[in-house]
Coordinates of C-alpha atoms (C1' of nucleotides) in Angstrom, one line a residue:
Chain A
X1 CA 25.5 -48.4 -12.1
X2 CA 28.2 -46.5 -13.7
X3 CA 30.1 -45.8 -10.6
X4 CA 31.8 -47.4 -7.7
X5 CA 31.9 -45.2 -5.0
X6 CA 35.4 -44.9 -3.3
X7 CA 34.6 -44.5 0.0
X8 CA 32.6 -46.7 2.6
X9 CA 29.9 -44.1 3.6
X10 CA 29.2 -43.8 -0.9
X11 CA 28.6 -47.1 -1.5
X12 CA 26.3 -47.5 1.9
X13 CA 24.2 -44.5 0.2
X14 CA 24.5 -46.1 -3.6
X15 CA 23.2 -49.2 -1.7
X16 CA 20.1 -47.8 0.3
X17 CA 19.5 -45.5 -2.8
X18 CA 18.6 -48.8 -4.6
X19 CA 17.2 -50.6 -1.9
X20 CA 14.5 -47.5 -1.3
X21 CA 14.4 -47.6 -5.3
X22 CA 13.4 -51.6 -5.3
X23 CA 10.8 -50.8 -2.3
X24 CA 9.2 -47.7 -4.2
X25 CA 8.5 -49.5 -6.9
X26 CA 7.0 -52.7 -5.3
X27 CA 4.9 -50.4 -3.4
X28 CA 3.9 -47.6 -5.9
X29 CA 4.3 -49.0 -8.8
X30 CA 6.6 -47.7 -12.1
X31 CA 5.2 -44.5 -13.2
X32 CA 5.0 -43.1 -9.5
X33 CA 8.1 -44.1 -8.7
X34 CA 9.5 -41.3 -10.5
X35 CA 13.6 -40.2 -9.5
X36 CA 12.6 -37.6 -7.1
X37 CA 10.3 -39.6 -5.4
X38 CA 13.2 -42.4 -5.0
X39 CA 15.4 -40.1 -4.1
X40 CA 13.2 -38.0 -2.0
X41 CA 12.8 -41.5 0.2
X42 CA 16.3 -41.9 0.3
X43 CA 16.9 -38.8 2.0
X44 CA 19.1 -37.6 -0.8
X45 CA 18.9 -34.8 -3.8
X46 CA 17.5 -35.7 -7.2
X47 CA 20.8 -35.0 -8.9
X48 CA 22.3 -36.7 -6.3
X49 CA 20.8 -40.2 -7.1
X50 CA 21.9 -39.6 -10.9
X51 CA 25.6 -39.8 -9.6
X52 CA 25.1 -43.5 -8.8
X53 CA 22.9 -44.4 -11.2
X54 CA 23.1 -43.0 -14.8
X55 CA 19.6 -43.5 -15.6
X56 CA 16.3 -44.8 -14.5
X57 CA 16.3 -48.0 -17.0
X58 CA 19.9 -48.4 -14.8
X59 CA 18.3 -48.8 -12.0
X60 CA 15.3 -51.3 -13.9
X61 CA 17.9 -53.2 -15.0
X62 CA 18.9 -53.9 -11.9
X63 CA 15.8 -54.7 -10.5
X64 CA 15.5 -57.1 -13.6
X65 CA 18.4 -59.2 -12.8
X66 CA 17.3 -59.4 -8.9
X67 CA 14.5 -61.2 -10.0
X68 CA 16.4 -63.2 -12.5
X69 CA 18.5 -64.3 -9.9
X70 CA 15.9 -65.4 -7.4
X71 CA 14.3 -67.1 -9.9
X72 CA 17.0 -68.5 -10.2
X73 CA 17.7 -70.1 -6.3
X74 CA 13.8 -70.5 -6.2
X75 CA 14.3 -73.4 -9.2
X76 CA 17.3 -74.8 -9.5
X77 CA 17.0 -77.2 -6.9
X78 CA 13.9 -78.8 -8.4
X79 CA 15.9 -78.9 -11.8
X80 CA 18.4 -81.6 -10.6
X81 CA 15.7 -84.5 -9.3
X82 CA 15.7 -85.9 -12.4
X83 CA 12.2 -84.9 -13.7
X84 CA 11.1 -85.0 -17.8
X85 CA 12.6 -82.3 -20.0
X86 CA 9.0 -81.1 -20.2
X87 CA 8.8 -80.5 -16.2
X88 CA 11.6 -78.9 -15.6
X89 CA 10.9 -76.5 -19.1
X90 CA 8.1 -75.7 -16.6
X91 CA 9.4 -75.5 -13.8
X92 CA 11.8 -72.7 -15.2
X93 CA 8.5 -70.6 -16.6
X94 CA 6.4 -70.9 -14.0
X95 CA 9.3 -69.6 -11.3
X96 CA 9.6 -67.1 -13.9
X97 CA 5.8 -66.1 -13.9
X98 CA 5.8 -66.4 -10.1
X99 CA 8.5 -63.6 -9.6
X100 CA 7.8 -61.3 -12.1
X101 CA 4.6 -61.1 -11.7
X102 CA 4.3 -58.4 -9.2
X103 CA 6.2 -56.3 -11.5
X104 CA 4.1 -57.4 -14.5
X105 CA 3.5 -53.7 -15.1
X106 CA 7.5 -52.8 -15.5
X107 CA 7.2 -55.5 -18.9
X108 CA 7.7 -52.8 -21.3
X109 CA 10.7 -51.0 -19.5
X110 CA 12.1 -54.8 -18.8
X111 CA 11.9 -55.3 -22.4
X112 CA 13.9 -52.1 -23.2
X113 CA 16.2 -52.8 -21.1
X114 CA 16.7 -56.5 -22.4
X115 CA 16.7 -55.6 -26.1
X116 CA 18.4 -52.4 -25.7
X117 CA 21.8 -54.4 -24.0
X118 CA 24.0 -56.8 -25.7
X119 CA 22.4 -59.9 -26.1
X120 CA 24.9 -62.2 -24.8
X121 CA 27.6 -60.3 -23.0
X122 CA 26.0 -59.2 -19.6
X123 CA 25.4 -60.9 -16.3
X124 CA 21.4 -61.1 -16.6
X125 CA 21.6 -63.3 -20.0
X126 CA 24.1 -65.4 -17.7
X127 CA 21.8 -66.1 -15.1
X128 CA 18.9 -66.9 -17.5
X129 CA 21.5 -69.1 -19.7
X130 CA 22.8 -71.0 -16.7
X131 CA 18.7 -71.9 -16.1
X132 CA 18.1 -73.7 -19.2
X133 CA 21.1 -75.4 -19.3
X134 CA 19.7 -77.1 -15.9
X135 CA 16.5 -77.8 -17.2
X136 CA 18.4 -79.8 -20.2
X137 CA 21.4 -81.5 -18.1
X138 CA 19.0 -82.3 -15.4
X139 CA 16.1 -84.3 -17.6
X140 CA 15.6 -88.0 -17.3
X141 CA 15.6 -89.3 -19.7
X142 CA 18.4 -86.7 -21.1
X143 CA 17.1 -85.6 -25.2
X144 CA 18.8 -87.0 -28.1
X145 CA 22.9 -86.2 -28.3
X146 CA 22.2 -84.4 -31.1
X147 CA 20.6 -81.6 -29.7
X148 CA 21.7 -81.4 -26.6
X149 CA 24.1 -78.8 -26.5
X150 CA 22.3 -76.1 -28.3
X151 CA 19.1 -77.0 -26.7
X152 CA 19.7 -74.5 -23.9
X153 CA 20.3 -71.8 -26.7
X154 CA 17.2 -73.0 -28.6
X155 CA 14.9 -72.8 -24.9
X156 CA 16.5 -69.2 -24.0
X157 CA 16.1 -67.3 -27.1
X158 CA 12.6 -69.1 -27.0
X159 CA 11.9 -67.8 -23.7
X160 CA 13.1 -64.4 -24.3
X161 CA 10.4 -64.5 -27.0
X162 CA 7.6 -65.6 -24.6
X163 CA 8.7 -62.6 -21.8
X164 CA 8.3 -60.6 -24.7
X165 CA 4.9 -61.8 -25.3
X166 CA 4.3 -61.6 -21.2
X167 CA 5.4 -57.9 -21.1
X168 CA 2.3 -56.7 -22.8
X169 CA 0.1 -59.4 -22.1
X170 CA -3.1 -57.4 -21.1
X171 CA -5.3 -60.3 -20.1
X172 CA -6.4 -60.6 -16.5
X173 CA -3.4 -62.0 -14.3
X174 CA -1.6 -62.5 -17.6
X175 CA -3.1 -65.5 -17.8
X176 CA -2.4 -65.6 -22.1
X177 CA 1.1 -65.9 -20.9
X178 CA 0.5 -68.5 -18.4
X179 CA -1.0 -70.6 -20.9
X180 CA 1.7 -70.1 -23.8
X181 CA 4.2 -71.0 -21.3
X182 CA 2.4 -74.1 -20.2
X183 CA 1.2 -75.1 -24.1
X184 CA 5.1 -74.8 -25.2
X185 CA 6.3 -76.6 -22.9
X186 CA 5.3 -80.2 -23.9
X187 CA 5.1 -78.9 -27.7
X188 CA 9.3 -78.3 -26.9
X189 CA 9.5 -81.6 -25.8
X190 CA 7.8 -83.5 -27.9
X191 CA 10.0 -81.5 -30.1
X192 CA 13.2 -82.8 -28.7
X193 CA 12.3 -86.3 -28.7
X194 CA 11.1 -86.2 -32.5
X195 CA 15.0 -84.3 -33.3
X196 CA 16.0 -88.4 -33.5
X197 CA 14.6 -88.2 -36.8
X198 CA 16.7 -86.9 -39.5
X199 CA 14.1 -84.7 -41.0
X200 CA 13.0 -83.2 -37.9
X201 CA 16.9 -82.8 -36.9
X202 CA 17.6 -80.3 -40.1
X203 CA 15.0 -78.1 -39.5
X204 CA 15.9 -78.1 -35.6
X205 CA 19.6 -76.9 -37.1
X206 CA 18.0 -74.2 -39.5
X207 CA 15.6 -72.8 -37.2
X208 CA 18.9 -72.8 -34.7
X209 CA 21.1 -71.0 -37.3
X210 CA 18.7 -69.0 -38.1
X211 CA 18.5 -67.7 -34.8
X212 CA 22.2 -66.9 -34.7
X213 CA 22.0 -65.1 -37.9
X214 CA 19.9 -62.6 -36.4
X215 CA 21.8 -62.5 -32.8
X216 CA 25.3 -63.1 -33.9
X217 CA 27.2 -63.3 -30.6
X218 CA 29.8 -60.8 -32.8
X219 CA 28.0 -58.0 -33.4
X220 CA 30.1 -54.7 -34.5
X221 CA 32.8 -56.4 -37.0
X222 CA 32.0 -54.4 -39.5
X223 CA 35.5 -53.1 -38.9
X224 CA 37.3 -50.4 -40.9
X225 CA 34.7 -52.2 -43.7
X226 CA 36.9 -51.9 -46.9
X227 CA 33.3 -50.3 -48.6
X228 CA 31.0 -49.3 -46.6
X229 CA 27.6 -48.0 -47.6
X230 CA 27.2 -44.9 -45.6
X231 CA 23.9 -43.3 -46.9
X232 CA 24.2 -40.0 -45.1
X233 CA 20.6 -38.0 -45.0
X234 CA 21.5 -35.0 -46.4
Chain B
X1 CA -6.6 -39.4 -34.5
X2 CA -8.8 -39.3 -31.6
X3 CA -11.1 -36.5 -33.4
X4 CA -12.5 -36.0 -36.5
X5 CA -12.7 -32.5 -37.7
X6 CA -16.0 -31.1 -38.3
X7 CA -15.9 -28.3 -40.5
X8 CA -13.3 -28.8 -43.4
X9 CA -10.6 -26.1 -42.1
X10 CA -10.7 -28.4 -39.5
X11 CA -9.6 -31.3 -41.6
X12 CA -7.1 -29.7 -43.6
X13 CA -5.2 -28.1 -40.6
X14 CA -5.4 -31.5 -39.4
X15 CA -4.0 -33.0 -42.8
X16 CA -1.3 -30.6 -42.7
X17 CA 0.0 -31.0 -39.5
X18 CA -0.1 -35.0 -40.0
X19 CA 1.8 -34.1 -43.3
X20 CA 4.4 -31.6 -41.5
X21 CA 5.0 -34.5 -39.1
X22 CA 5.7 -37.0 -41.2
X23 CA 8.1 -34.2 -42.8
X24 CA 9.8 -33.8 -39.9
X25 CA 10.3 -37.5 -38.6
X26 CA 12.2 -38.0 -42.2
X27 CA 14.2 -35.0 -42.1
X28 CA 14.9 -34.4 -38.3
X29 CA 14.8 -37.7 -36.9
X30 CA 12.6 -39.5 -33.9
X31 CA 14.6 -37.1 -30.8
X32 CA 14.8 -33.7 -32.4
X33 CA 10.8 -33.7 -33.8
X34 CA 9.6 -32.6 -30.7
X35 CA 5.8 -32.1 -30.8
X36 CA 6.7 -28.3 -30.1
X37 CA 9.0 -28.3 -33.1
X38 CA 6.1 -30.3 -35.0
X39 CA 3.6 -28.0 -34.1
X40 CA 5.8 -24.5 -34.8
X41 CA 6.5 -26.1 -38.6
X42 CA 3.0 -26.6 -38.8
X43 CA 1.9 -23.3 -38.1
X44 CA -0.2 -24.1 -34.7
X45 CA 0.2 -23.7 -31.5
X46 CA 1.6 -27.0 -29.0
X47 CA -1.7 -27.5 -27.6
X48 CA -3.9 -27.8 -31.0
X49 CA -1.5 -30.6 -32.1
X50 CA -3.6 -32.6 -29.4
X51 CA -6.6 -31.6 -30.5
X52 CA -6.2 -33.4 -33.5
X53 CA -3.7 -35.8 -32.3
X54 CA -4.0 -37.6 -28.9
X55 CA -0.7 -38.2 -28.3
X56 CA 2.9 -38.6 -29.9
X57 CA 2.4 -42.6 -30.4
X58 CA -0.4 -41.6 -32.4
X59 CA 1.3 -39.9 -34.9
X60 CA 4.4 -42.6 -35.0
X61 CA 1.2 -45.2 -35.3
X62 CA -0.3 -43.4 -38.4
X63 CA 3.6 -43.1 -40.1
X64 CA 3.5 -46.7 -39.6
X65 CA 0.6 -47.3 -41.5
X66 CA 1.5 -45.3 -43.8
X67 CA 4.9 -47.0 -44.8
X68 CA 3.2 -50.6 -44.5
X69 CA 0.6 -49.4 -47.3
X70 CA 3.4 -48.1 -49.2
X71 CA 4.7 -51.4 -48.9
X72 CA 1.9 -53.1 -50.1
X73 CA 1.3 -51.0 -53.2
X74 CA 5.4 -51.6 -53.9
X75 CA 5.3 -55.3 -53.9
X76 CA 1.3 -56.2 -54.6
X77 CA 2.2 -57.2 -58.3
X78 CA 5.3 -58.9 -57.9
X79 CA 3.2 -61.7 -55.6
X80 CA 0.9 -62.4 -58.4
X81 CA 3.5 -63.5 -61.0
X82 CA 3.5 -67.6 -59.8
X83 CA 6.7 -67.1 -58.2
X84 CA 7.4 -69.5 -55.7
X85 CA 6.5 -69.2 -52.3
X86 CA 10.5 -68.5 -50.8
X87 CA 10.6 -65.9 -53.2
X88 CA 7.3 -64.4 -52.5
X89 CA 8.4 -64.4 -48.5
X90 CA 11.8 -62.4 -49.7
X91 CA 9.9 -60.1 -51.9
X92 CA 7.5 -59.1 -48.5
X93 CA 10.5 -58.9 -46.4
X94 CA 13.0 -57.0 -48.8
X95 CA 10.3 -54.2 -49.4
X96 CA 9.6 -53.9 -46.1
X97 CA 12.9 -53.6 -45.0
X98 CA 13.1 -51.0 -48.1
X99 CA 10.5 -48.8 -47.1
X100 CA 11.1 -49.0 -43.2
X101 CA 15.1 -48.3 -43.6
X102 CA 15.0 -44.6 -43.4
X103 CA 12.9 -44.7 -40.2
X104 CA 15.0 -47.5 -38.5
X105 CA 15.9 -45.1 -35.3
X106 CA 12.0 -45.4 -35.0
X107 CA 11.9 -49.1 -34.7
X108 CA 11.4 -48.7 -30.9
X109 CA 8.5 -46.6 -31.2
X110 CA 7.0 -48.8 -33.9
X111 CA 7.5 -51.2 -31.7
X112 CA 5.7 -49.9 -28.8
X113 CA 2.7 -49.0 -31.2
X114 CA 2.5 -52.6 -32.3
X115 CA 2.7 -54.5 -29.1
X116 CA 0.2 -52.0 -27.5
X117 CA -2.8 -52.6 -29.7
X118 CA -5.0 -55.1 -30.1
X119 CA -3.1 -57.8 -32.2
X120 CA -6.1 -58.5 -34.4
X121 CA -8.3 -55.7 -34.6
X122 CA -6.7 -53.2 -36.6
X123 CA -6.3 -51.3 -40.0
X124 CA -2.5 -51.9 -39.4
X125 CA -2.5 -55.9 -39.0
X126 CA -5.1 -56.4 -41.6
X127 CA -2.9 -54.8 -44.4
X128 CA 0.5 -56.8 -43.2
X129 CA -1.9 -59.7 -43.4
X130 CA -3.0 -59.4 -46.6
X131 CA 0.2 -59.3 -48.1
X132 CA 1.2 -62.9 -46.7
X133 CA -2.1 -64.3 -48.0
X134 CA -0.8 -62.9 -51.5
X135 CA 2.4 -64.5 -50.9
X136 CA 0.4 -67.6 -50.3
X137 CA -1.9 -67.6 -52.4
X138 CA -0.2 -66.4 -55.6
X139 CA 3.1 -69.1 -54.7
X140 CA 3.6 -71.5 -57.6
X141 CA 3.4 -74.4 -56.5
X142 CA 1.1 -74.0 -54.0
X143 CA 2.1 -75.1 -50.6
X144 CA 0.6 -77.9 -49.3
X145 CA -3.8 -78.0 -49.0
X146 CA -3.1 -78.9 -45.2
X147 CA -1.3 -75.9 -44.4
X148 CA -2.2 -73.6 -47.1
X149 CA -5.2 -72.2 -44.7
X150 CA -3.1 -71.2 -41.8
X151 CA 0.3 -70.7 -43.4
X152 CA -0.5 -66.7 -43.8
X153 CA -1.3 -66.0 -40.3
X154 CA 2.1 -68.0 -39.0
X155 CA 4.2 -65.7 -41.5
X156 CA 2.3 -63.0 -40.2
X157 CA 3.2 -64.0 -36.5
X158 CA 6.9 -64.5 -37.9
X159 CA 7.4 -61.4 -39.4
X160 CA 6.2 -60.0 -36.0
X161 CA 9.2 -61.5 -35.0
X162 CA 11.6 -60.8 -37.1
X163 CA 10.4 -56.9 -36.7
X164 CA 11.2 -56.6 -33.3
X165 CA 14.6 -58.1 -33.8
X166 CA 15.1 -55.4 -36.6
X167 CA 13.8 -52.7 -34.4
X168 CA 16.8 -53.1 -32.1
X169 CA 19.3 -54.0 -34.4
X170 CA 22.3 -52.1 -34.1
X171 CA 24.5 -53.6 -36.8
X172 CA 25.7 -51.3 -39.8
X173 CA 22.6 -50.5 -41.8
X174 CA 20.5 -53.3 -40.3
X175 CA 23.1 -56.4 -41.7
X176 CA 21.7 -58.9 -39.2
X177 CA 18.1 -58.6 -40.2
X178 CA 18.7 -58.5 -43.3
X179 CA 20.4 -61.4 -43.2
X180 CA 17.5 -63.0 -41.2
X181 CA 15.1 -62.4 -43.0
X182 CA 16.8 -63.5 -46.2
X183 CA 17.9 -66.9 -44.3
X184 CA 14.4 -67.0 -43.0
X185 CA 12.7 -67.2 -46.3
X186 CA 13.9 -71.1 -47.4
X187 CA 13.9 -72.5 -44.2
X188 CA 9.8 -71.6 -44.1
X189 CA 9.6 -73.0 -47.9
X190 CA 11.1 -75.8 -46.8
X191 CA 9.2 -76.8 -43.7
X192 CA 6.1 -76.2 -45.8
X193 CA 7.4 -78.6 -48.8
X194 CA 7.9 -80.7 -45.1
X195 CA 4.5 -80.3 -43.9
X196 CA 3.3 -82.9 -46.1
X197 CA 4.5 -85.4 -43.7
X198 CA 2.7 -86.4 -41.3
X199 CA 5.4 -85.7 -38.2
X200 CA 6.3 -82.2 -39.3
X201 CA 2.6 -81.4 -40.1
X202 CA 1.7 -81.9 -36.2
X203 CA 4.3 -79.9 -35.1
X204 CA 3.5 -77.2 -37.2
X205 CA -0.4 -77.4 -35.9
X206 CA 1.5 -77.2 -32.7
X207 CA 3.2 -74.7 -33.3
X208 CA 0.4 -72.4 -34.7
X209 CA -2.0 -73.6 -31.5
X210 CA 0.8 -72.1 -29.9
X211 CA 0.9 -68.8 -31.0
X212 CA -2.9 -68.5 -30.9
X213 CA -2.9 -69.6 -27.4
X214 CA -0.8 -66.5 -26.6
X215 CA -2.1 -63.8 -29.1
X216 CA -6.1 -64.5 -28.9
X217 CA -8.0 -63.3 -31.4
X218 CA -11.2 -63.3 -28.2
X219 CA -9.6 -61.6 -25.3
X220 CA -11.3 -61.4 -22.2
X221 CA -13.5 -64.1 -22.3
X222 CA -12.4 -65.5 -19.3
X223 CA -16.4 -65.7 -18.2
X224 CA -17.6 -69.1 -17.6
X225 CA -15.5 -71.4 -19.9
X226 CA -15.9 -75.0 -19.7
X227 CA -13.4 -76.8 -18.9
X228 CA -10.3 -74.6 -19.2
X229 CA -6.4 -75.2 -17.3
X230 CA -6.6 -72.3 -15.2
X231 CA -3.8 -71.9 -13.3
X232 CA -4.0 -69.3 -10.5
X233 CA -1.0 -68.4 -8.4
X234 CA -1.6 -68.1 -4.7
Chain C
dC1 C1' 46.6 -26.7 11.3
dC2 C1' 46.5 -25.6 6.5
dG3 C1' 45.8 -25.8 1.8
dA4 C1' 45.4 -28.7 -2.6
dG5 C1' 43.0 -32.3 -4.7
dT6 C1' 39.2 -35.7 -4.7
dT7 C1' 34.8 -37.3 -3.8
dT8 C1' 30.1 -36.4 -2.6
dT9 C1' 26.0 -33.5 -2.6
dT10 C1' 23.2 -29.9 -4.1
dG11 C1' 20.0 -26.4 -6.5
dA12 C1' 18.7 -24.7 -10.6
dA13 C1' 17.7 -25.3 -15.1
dC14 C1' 16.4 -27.5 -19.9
dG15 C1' 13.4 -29.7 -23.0
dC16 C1' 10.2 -33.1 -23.2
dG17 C1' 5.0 -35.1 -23.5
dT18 C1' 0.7 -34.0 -21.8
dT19 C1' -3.4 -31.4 -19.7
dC20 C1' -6.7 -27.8 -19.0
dA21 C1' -9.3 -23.8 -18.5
dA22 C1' -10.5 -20.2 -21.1
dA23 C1' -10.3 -17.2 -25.3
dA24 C1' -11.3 -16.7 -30.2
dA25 C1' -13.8 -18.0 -34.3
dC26 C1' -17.6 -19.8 -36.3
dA27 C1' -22.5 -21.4 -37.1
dT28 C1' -27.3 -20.8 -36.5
dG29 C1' -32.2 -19.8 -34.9
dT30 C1' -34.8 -15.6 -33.8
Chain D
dA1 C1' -28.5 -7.6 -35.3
dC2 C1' -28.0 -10.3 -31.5
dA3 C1' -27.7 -14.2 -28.2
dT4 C1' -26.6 -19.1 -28.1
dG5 C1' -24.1 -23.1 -28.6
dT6 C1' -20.4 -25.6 -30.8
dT7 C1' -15.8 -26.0 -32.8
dT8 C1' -11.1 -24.4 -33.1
dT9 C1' -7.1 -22.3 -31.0
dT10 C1' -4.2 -20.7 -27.4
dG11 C1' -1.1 -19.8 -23.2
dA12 C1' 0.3 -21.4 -19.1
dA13 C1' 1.3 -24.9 -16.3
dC14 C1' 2.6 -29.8 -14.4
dG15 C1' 5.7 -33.5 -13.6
dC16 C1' 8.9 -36.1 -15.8
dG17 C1' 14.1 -37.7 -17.0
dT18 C1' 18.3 -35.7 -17.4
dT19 C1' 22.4 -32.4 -17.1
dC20 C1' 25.7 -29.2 -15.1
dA21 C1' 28.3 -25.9 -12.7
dA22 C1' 29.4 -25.1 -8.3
dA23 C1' 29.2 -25.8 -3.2
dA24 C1' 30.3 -28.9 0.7
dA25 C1' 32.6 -32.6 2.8
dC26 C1' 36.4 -35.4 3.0
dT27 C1' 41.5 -36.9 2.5
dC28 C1' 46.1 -36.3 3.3
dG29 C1' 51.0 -34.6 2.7
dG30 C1' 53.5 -30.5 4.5

DNA sequence: CCGAGTTTTTGAACGCGTTCAAAAACATGT
DNA sequence: ACATGTTTTTGAACGCGTTCAAAAACTCGG
């Protein structure tokens, strides 16, 4: 993105420019949809399309949270009809699968563009958040209080892993992924249900904390760090 | 690698410009070591560096062997003095966060290298694995007979895991990994001590079903099998 | 209508990873 | 010594993502 164009007639070209982007690369695919073939179909200079868009992965990540978000309407409609905590886990993965799939072959530029933003601070991670959440408030019957409010946390970071695992799937019609997403599903919920037992609870809480360890929501307070431990190569 | 040299000129000019590479990643970084620049420190011209080498990832993939052996060889002996198993799973992780510091702005490309070959079938994955069947195996007291079989490959899988969270990790010398692995290390010696009830022990074999599910050993076998869930969209 | 200041648009270039046809060097049977 | 075939080495090129200085178009107070 980068910029917002000030006049009418710049944001009707910053908007075609991505719409012929989003086209090119349903039809041709990710490598041949190189900038000067986007911009060629636009009708406008190479250089040009680099004054709306600062990169390429810019304009991925864009496509990325288009999908999110029709994933999004496509779902959260059956998320509210009161199914298990297991079908509606589903229901988020398989919309998932359903539209990503024609882009299946974008998995590694998604990724980089996932891991490469901040983790929770953007729109996309939004969209995905506001998913799970669904899937947990919606379920009948509703998993134990316990775990309830960091189950959407626990089921995003999960399902992060899984697209992850999806990106480079190489299997015919990703159909490795298709299964992991369908097997974790009721393992999650049986999961959930067993999180009434105090043993099964802690561990819940460690795995959970030990995901926020790693993905701290606060990430560059290392301040004006009193020591710091700058080992400079040479 | 792609080629092995014939004559032995061949396989020293090869040697060397594997050695001036590695050179170069340490002292000039991922960016500035430029297969140009590689090849003009080696002495060759651009082109012969792809006669030996078939591509850039190539050489990133044999660095990354490199430093995992060199891993292996730093903490081998320390696994065999009946330690127990949490601090055999922090000795693996603090080496390997030793060795791969210096080459963190690679994490990326290691990255890519990992996810795009064969998860099972390589030089790479069999040393990492080795060193968690040390870890197992030399842990005083030994984990539990149930999971003692399949405890190595999900601390394999794990530190899969925890790798690509280090890759991108863009706190001050790689704090939050550190700090994940080190939380990471009781939390899996205490599910373990866990696993000898019965509850905990089937979600751990649900776990692990899991993550063979998605990573395969057998691939594309998708021939005639009996009875599988295939789920085919459209 | 003019000229100053912005915003939009362009062409040319840079360095990158990678490929390829062809030259050079080398080995070997006659 | 020579012709033959293989292995090693090269120079030139391609398309890519990205950058930049400068042209063109637009805006608006005088």
């Amino acid at each position: 993105m980068t910029i917002q164009p000030r006049t009418l007639k710049g944001q009707e070209t910053q908007a075609k420019l991505l719409h012929t982007a989003l086209d090119c690369f349903a039809a041709e695919g990710y490598k041949a949809s190189s900038m000067r073939v986007i911009a060629a179909r636009a009708g406008v200079s190479l250089s040009h399309a680099y004054y709306y868009f600062s990169s390429k992965e810019d304009i991925v990540a864009r496509l990325l949270l288009n999908l999110r978000t029709e994933q999004f309407d496509q779902c959260h409609a059956a998320l509210n009809e009161g199914n298990t905590l297991e079908s509606n886990i589903r229901s988020v993965f398989t919309s998932g699968l359903h539209v990503m799939q024609p882009y299946h072959e974008f998995g590694p530029a998604f990724l980089k563009v996932l891991l490469s933003q901040d983790l929770m601070d953007n729109e996309l991670s939004a969209v995905e958040f506001s998913l799970w959440e669904k899937a947990v408030s919606g379920a009948r019957p509703l998993p134990p209080l316990g775990i309830r409010r960091d189950l959407p946390k626990f089921l995003w970071l999960l399902s992060r892993q899984l697209f992850s695992a999806w990106a480079y799937d190489q299997s015919a019609n990703q159909r490795r992924s298709m299964l992991l997403m369908n097997n974790a599903a009721p393992v999650v919920a049986k999961f959930a249900v067993l999180c009434r037992l105090p043993v099964v609870r802690s561990l819940f809480e460690d795995v959970l904390s030990l995901m926020d360890s790693g993905n701290s929501i606060r990430d560059q307070e290392e301040g004006q760090a009193s020591d710091p431990k700058v080992f400079k190569a040479s």
